[in-house]
Structure formats: C-alpha cells, structure tokens
Short mmCIF file of C-alpha atoms and ligand atoms in Angstrom, two decimals:
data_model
loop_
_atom_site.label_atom_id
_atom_site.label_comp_id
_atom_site.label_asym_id
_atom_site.label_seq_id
_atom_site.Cartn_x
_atom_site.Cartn_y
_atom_site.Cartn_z
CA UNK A 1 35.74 67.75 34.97
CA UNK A 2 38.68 65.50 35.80
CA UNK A 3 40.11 66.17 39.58
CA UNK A 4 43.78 65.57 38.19
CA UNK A 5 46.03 68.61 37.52
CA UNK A 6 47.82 67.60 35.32
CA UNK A 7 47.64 69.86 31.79
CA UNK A 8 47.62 67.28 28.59
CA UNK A 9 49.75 68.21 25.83
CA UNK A 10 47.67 68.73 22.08
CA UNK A 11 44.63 68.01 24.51
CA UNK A 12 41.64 69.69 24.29
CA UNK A 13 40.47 69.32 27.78
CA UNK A 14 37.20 70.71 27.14
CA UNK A 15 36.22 67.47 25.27
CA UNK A 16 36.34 65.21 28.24
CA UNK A 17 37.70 62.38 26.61
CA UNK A 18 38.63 59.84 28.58
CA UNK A 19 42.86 59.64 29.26
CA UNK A 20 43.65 56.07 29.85
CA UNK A 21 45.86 55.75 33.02
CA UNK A 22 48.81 53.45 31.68
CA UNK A 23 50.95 51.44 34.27
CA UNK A 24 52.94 49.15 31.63
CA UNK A 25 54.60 48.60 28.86
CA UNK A 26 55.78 45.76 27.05
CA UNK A 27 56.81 44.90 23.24
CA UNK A 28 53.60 46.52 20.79
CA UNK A 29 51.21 46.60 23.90
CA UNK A 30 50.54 49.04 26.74
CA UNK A 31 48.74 47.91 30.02
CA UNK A 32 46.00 49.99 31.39
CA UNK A 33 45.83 50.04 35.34
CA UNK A 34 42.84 49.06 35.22
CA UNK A 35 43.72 45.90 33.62
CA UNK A 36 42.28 47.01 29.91
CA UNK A 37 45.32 46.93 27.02
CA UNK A 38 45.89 48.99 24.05
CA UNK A 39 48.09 47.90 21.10
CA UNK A 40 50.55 50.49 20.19
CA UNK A 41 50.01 51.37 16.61
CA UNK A 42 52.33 54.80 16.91
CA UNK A 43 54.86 54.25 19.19
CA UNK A 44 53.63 56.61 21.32
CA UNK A 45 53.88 59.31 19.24
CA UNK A 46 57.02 57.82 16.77
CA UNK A 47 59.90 57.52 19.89
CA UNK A 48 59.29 53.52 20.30
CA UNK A 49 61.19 51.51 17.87
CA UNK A 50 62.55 48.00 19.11
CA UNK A 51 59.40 48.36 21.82
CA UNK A 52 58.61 49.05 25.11
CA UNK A 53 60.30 48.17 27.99
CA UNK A 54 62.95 46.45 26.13
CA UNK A 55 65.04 44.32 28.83
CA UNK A 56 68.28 45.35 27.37
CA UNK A 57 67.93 49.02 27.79
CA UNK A 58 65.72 48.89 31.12
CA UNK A 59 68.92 46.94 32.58
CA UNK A 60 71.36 49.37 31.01
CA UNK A 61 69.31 52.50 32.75
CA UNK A 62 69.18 50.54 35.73
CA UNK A 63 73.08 49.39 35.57
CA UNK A 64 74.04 53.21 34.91
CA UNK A 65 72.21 54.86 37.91
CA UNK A 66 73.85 52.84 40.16
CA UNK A 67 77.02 55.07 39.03
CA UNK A 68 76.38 58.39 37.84
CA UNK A 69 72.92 60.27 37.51
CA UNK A 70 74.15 63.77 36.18
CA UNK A 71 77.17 65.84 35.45
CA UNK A 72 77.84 69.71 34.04
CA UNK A 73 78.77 68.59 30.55
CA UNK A 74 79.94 72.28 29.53
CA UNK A 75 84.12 71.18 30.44
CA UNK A 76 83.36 67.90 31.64
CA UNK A 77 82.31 64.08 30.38
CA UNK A 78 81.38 60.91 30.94
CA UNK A 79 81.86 57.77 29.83
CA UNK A 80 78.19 57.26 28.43
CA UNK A 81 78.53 60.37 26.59
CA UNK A 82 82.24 58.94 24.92
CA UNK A 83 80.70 55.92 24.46
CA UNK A 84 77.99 56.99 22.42
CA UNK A 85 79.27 59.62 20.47
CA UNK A 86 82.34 56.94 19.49
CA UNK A 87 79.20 55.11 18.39
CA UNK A 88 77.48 57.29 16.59
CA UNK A 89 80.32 58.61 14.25
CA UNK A 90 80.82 55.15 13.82
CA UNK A 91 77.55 54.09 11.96
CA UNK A 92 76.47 57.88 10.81
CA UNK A 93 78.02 58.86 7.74
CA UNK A 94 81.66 59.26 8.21
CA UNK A 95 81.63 63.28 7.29
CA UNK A 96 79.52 64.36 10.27
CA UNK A 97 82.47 63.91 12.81
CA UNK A 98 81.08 66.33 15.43
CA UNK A 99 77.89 65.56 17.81
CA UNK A 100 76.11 67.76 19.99
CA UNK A 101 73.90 66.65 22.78
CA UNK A 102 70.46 67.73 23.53
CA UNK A 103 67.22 66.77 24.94
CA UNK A 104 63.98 66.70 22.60
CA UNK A 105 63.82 67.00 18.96
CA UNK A 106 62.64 70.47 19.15
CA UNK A 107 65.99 71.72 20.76
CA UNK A 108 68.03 69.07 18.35
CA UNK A 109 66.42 71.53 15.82
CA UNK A 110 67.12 75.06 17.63
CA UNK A 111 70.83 73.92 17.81
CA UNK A 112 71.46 72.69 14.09
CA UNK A 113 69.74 76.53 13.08
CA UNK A 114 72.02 77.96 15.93
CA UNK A 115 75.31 76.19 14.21
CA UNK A 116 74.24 76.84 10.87
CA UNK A 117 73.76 80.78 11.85
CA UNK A 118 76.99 80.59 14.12
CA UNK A 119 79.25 79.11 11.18
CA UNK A 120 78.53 81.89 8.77
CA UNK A 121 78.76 84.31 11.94
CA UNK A 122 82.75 83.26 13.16
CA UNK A 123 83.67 82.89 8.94
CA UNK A 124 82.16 86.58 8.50
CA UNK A 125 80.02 85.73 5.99
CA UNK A 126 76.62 87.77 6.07
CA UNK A 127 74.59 84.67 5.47
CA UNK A 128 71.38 84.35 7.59
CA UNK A 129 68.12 83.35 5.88
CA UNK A 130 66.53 80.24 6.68
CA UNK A 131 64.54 77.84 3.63
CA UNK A 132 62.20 75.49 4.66
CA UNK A 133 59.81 72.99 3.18
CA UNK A 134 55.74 73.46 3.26
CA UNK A 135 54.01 71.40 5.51
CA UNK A 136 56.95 70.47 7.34
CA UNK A 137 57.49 70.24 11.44
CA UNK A 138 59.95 70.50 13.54
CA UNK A 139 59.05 70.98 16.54
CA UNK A 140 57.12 73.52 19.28
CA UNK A 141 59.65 75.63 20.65
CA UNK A 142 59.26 79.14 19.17
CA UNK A 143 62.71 78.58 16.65
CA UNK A 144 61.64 74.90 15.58
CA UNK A 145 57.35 76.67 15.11
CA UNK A 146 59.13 79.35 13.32
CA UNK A 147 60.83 76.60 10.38
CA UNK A 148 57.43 74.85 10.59
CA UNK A 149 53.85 75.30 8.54
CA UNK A 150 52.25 77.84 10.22
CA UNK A 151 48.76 76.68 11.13
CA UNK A 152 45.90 76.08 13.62
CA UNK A 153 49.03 74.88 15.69
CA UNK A 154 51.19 78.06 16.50
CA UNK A 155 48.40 81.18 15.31
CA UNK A 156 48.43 82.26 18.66
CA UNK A 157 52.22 82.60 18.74
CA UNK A 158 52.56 84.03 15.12
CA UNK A 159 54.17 87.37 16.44
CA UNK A 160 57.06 85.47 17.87
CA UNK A 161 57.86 84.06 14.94
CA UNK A 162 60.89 84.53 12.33
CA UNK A 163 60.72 85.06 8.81
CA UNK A 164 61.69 81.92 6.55
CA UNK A 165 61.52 81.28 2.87
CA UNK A 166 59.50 78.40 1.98
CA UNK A 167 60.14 75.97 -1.36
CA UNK A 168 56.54 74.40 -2.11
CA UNK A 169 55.79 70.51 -1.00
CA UNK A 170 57.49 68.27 -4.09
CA UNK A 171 54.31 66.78 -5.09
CA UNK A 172 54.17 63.90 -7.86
CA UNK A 173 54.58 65.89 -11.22
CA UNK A 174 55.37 68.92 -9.40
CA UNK A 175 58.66 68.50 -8.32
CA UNK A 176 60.63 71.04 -10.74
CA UNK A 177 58.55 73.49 -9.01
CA UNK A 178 60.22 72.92 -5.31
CA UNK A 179 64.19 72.66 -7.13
CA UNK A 180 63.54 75.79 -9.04
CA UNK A 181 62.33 77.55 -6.01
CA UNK A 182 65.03 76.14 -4.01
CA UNK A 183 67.71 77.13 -6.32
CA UNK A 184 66.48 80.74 -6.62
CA UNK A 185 66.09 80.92 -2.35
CA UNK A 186 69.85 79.44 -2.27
CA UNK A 187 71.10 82.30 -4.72
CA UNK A 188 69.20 84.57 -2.74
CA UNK A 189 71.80 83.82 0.23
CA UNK A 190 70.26 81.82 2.48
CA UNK A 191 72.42 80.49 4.77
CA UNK A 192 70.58 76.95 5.07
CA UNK A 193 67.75 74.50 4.00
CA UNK A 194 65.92 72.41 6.64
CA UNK A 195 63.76 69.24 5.50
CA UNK A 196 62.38 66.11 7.29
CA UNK A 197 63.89 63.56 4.42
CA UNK A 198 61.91 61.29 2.13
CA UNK A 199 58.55 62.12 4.62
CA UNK A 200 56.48 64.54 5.96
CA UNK A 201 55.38 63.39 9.49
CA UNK A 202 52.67 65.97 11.43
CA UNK A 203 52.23 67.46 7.75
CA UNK A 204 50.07 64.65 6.83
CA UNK A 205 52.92 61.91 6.19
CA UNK A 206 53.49 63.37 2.91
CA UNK A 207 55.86 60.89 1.43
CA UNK A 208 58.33 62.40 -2.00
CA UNK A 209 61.06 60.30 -3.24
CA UNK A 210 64.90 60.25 -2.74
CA UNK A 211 66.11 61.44 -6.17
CA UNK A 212 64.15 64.51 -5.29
CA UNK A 213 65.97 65.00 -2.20
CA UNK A 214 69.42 64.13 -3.57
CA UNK A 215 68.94 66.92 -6.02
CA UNK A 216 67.95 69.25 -3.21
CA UNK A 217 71.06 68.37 -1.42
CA UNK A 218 72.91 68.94 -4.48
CA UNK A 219 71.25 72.58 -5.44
CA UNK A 220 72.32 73.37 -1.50
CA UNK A 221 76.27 71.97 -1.73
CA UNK A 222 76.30 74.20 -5.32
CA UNK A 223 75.26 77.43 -3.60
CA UNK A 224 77.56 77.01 -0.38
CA UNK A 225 73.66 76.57 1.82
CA UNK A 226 73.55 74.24 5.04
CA UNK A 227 71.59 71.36 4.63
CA UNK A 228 69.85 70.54 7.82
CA UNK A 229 68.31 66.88 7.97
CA UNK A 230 65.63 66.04 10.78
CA UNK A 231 65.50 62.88 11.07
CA UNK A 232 63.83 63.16 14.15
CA UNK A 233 61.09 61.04 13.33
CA UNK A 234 62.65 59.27 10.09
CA UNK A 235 65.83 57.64 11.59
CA UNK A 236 66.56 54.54 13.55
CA UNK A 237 64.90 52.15 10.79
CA UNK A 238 61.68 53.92 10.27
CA UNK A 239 61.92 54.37 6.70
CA UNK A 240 63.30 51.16 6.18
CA UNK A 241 66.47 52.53 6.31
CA UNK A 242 68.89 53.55 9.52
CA UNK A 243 68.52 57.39 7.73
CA UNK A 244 66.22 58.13 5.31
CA UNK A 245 69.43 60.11 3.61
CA UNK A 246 70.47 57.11 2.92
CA UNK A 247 68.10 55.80 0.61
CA UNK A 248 69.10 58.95 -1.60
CA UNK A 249 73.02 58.49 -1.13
CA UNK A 250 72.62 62.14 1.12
CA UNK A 251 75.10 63.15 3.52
CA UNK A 252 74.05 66.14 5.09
CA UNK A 253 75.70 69.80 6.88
CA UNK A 254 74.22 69.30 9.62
CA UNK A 255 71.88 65.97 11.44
CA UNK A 256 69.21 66.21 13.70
CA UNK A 257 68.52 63.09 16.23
CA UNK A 258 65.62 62.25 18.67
CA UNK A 259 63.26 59.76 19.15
CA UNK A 260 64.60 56.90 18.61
CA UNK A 261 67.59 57.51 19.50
CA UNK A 262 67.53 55.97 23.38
CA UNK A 263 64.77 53.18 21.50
CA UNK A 264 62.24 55.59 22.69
CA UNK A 265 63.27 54.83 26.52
CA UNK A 266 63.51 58.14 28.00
CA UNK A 267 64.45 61.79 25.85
CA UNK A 268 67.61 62.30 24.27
CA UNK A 269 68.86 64.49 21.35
CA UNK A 270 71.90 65.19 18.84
CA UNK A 271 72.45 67.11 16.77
CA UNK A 272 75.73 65.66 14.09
CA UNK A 273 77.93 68.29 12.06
CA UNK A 274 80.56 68.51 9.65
CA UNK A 275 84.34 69.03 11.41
CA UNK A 276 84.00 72.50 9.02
CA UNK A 277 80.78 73.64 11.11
CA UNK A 278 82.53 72.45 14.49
CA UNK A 279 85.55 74.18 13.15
CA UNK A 280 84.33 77.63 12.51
CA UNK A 281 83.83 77.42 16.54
CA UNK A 282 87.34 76.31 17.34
CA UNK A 283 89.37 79.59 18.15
CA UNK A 284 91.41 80.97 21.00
CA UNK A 285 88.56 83.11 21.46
CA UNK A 286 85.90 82.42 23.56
CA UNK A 287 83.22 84.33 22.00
CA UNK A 288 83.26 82.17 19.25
CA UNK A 289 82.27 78.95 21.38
CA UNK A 290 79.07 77.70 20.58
CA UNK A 291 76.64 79.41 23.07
CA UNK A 292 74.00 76.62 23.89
CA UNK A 293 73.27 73.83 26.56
CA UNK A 294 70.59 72.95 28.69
CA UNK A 295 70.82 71.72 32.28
CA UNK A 296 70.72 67.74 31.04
CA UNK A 297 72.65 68.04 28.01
CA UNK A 298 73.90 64.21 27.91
CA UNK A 299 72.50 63.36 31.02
CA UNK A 300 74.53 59.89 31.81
CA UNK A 301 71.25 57.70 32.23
CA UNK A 302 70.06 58.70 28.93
CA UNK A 303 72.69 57.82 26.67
CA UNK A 304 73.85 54.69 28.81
CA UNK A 305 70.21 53.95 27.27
CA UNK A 306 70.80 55.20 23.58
CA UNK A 307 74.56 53.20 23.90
CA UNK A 308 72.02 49.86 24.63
CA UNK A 309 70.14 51.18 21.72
CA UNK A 310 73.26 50.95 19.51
CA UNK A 311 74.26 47.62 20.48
CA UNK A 312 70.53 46.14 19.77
CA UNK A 313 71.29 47.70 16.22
CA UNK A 314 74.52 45.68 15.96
CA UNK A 315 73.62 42.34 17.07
CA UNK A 316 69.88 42.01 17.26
CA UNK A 317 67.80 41.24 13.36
CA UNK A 318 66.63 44.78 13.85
CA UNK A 319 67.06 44.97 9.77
CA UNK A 320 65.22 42.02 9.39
CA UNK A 321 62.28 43.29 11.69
CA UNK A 322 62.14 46.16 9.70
CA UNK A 323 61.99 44.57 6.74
CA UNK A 324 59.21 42.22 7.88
CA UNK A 325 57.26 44.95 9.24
CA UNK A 326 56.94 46.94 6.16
CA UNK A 327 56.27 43.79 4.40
CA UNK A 328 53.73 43.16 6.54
CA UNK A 329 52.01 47.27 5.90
CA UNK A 330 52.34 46.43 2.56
CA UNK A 331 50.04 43.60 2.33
CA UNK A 332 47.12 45.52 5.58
CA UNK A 333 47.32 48.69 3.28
CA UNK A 334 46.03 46.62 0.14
CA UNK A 335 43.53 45.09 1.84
CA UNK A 336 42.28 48.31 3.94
CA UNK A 337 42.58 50.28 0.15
CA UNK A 338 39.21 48.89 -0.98
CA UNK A 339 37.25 50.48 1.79
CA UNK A 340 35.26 53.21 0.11
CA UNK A 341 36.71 56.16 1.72
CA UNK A 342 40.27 54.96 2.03
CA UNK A 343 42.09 56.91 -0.72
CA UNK A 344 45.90 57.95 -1.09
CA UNK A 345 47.64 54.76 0.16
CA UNK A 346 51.13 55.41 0.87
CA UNK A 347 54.19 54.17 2.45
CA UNK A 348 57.79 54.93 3.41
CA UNK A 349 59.47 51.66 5.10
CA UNK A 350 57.68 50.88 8.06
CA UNK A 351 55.12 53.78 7.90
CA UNK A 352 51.99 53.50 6.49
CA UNK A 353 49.29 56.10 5.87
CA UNK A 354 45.99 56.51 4.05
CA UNK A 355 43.59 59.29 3.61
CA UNK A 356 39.73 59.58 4.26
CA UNK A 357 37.74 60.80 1.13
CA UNK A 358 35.41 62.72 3.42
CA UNK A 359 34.82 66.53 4.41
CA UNK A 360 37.39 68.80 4.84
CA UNK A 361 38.31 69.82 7.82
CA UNK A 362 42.58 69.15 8.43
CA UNK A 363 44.02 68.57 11.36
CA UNK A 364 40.57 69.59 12.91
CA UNK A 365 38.59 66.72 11.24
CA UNK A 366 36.43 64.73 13.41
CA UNK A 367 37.75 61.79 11.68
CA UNK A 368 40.73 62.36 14.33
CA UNK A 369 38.73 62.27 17.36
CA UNK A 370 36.72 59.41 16.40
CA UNK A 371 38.69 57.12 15.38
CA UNK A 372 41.25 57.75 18.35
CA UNK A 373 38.21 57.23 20.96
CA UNK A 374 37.19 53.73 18.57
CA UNK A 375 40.86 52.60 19.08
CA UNK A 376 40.64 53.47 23.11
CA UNK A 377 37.19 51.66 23.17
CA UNK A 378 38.84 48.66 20.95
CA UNK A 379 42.41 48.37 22.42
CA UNK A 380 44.53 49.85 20.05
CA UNK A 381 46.48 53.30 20.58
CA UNK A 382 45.58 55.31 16.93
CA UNK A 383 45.77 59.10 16.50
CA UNK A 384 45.19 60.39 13.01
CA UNK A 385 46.60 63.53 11.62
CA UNK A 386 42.77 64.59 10.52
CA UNK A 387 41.95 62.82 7.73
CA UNK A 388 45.14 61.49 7.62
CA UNK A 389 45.14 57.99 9.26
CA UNK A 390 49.29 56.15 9.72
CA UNK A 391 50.09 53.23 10.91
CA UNK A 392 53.42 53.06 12.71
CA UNK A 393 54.21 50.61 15.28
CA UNK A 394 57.15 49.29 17.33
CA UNK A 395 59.07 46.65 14.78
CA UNK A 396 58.24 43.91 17.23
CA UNK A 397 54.71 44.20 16.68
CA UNK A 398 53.32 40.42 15.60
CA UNK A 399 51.40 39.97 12.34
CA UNK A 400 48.49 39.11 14.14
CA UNK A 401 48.97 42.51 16.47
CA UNK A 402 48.70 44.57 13.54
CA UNK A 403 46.00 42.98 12.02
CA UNK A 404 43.99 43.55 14.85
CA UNK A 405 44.71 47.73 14.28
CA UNK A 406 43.66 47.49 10.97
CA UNK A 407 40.14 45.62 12.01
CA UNK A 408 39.55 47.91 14.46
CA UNK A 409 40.40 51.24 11.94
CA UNK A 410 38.33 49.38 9.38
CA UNK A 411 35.52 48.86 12.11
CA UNK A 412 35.69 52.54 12.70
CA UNK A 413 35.36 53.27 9.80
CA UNK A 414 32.55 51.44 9.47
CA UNK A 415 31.01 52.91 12.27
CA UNK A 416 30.99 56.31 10.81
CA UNK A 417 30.08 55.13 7.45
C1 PLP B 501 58.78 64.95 16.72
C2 PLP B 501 59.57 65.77 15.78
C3 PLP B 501 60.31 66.88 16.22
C4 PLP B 501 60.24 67.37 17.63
O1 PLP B 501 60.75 66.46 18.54
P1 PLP B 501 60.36 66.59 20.10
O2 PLP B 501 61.20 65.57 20.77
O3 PLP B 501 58.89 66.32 20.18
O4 PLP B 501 60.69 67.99 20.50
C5 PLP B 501 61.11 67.54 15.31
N1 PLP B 501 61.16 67.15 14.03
C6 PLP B 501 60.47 66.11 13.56
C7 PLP B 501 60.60 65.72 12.13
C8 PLP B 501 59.63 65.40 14.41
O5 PLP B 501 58.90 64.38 13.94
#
C-alpha cells in the first residue's frame, strides 16, 4: 500500500501499479522526478495540443496573475473573458454568437442540455427528450453519464440516471439504420440530439464519416431538434480540422468546448449557442435567466491562457503541424498493421487507433493494463481503451518521438504474443 492519500481517478488502487511522480513538462515529453521520462503519446488524456509547457501560454498565465486571479462573473467581466469570447466568435462559425463559460467538459455538456431544455422551456414548447448516440461519452457528472453508454463505468450510479433515446453507432454499411432511427426519435419530439462529431473517443475511437453527420444535422434542423456538438475532445486541430463540423460543412445549435481550449494548460470550458437559444433567455423577467454558474466560471488566469491559445492558432504553423502529424500516423499505422493481432486500423486527422484481435474483454481487457505498465517501463505515456489501442500526441511531437511509441507498443505486443 502506497502512504500517499491521494485517491486516483479511473484507478484501481487495488492493483498497485506503480504512479509515476511527474515534476515536468516540456513539448511531447514528461519528466519523472526521479529523472526517468515518458513520451506523451495522449496528451494526457486528449487536453495537450501545441504541448506542454508551451512558453507562450506559461508567460501569458504568469503575465495575468500579476493582475487579476478571480472575479464573480454572474454581473461582472473581465478583460480575459472579452478578449476571448471576441475571439472565439471570431474563428467559430459565425451563427453561434453567444458563449458560455465553464470549467471541464463534463459541465460544458450539463450546460448545452440545460440551454437546450431552457429554450423550449421560456418559448413554451413541451419539448424535453434527449437523443444520443451509442457508445458515446460525455462526461462523469451524473447529466453528462446520463447522455453517455451506460457501462462498467456508471452501473453503480444507474438509478440516478435520466432516460434518453439512443440512435445506434453509424457503422460502415449500417448507416441508414442510425438516420432512420434518428428521424423517427426527432418526430417523436425530442427536444435535442447530442454527438461527439466524426469520432467516438472513450467509446473505442469509433471513427464514421462527415456526410453521415451532415445528414444528421440536417434530419435535426427539419424537425425543429437541438443539435448539440462535443467537441470536447475533437476540436482545436485534432481531427485535422479546427472542428470536426467542419469537415462536414456542420454548424451546430449548440457547441461544446474543453480540452484544448487553454492548449491543455489548466481547465476551461464553453459552451457556444445560437443568438435564438441566448434569446429565448433575454426577457424582463428574471426567471427566465439562465440558472447556471460555478464558482470559477471564466476564471481570469484561465482564459488569459486559452486567449494565448488563440493567438498560437493565428500566427504559429499549427495547420501545418497538424497536417504533418497525421501524415506522419499515416505512414506508423501501415507499418504497425502487419503485426498479427493489429486489426481495424483507423484514423481521424491526428488520431490514430487500432484494435487487438484477441479475447474479449472491453474496457476491462488486460490488453489495457499491460500495455500501459510496458509504456511506463519503456518511457512512453499509452493507455488503451481495452483492446482498443490510439495514438494521439501533442502536434509537436518529432518523427523520431513517435516512432519510438510505436516500437515500444509493437514491443508490447510482442511481449504478450
Ligand atoms: C473528455 C470529454 C468530456 C468530458 O470532459 P472533462 O473535462 O473530462 O469533464 C466530454 N465529452 C467528450 C467528447 C470528451 O472527450
């Protein structure tokens, strides 16, 4: 038993695997305190996009708590806050005039359900169900479990729980199946459809393509339903595009924002919306006001770091380090696709996934745990979703970085072989 108190999250403590003690970050690798270093093949845990530590938005946290730390934001503002939200409007697409700040992607998630539910509420229109996507995630908090797959990851909270409507996963040759149950949830009443665009993340990164989401965009705008986008995980560049709406000419209801959003500095969230939705709040009445903040909501030292985040997008090659990068996935996942057991060898931009031809066992697999203790022993950070290994580093990761996480998941592979 470890003497530290701390409680892991998704840890199974029982295991006793070791937890590396991390002191440092820089670019794709983390430093261990012990000296040791780890390559980080998933930007711990999808947040990291330009890389860690990047000088421009350490120095723009540091420049910003040298003004203001925190302020109420219910009534008051900041400049930060201005500042980003200017920004944001600015390169989002142009109908989602209205952003709402938060603090994870979980709550990003709560609020776009909350302003979906609230706009039918102030128009008077008895719309409430919510449609969702199998195998999707979006989050732990009981609303964001609730729009989720229910699995080995919430049983235990299953009673708390809402009811949803679920349209099957659109897999290859089985799309009609997802539109037609889409359109008959939509007639149904529904008052909106949540979806993680173009990819699947904790489901497995299930990957569909963009004409299938346009025309579930399309079934949604025909039968007056919200459509919710989290692009939680997908935004910022890692589908190869800044949204992954994008790549299917998508403009959705209602936008949900995380991760990346600050580079993966420190948490931020917001959630973009339509003037209409902001609209339906906008009375002389103050029960109408949309009821939700937390005690952060645009904390100033987090968006001075998602404002840095924006200007690396507008003058650094981020495109072009995008584009390298999934270049350069393109080319490991051939190689790595004539191992034996590697089957299913997908990407979406800079994300790259493969499955393991090998028992079942899902999220569960031991696949998971050993090839996340090989990459601890080998220097590289790797978690696999089960039998579900991804690849998705920072974009500054070198070729010869991310060759090295593909020898040592090959090796691993070997090992168990
Ligand atoms: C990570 C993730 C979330 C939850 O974000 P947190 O910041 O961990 O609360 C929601 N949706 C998607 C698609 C995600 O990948």
């Amino acid at each position: 038993m470890s003497s530290s108190p701390v409680w892991h999250p998704f840890t199974q403590h029982g295991l006793g695997e070791e937890i590396p003690l991390i002191a440092r970050g820089e670019g794709a690798v983390l430093h261990g305190a012990d000296g040791r270093q780890w390559i980080d093949a998933i930007s711990s845990w999808w947040v990291t996009t330009h890389g860690h530590a990047h000088p421009r938005i350490m120095a723009a946290i540091a420049a910003q708590t040298q003004k203001l730390d925190q302020i109420i934001f219910a009534g008051w503002t900041h400049e930060p806050a201005e500042t980003l939200a200017r920004g944001l409007t600015a390169i989002m697409p142009e109908a989602l005039t209205r952003v709402f700040f938060s603090d994870s992607g979980s709550t990003a998630v709560e609020v776009a359900l909350k302003m979906a539910l609230g706009y039918f509420h102030n128009r008077k229109e008895p719309r409430q169900g919510i449609i969702v996507m199998e195998h999707s995630y979006h989050g732990d908090t009981i609303g964001a479990m609730s729009v989720g797959e229910r699995g080995v990851f919430n049983r235990p909270y299953a009673p708390l729980l809402f009811d949803v409507t679920t349209v099957p996963f659109p897999a290859a040759g089985a799309e009609q199946a997802t539109l037609d149950a889409l359109e008959a949830a939509c007639k149904a009443g529904s008052a909106a459809f949540i979806v993680e665009p173009l990819i699947l993340g904790s489901g497995g990164m299930l990957i569909y393509p963009p004409h299938v989401l346009a025309e579930m965009a399309a079934i949604c705008a025909r039968h007056g339903v919200l459509f919710i986008a989290d692009e939680v995980m997908t935004a910022w560049g890692r589908t190869g595009t800044l949204l992954a709406c994008e790549q299917a000419s998508v403009v959705p209801d209602i936008l949900c924002l995380s991760k990346g959003l600050t580079g993966g500095a420190v948490p931020l969230a917001v959630t973009m919306a339509r003037d209409e939705i902001f609209m339906a709040h906008w009375s002389q009445d103050r029960a109408d006001c949309f009821f939700h903040s937390s005690s952060y909501t645009a904390n100033p030292i987090a968006c001075a770091a998602a404002v840095e985040n924006l200007a690396i997008w507008s003058d650094e090659p981020v495109r072009q380090r995008i584009d390298s990068l999934a270049a350069m996935q393109a080319r490991e996942l051939a190689a790595i696709s004539d191992h034996a057991i590697v089957t299913s060898t997908r990407q979406c931009g800079t994300i790259a996934a493969f499955d393991l031809e090998t028992d079942a066992g899902g999220y569960l697999s031991n696949w998971a745990v050993h090839l996340n203790r090989f990459g601890k022993a080998r220097g590289v950070l790797i978690r696999p979703l089960g039998n579900t290994v991804y690849v998705m580093p920072p974009y500054c990761i070198t070729q010869e970085q991310l060759g090295q996480v593909y020898a040592v998941v090959r090796d691993g592979l070997d090992a168990k072989t």
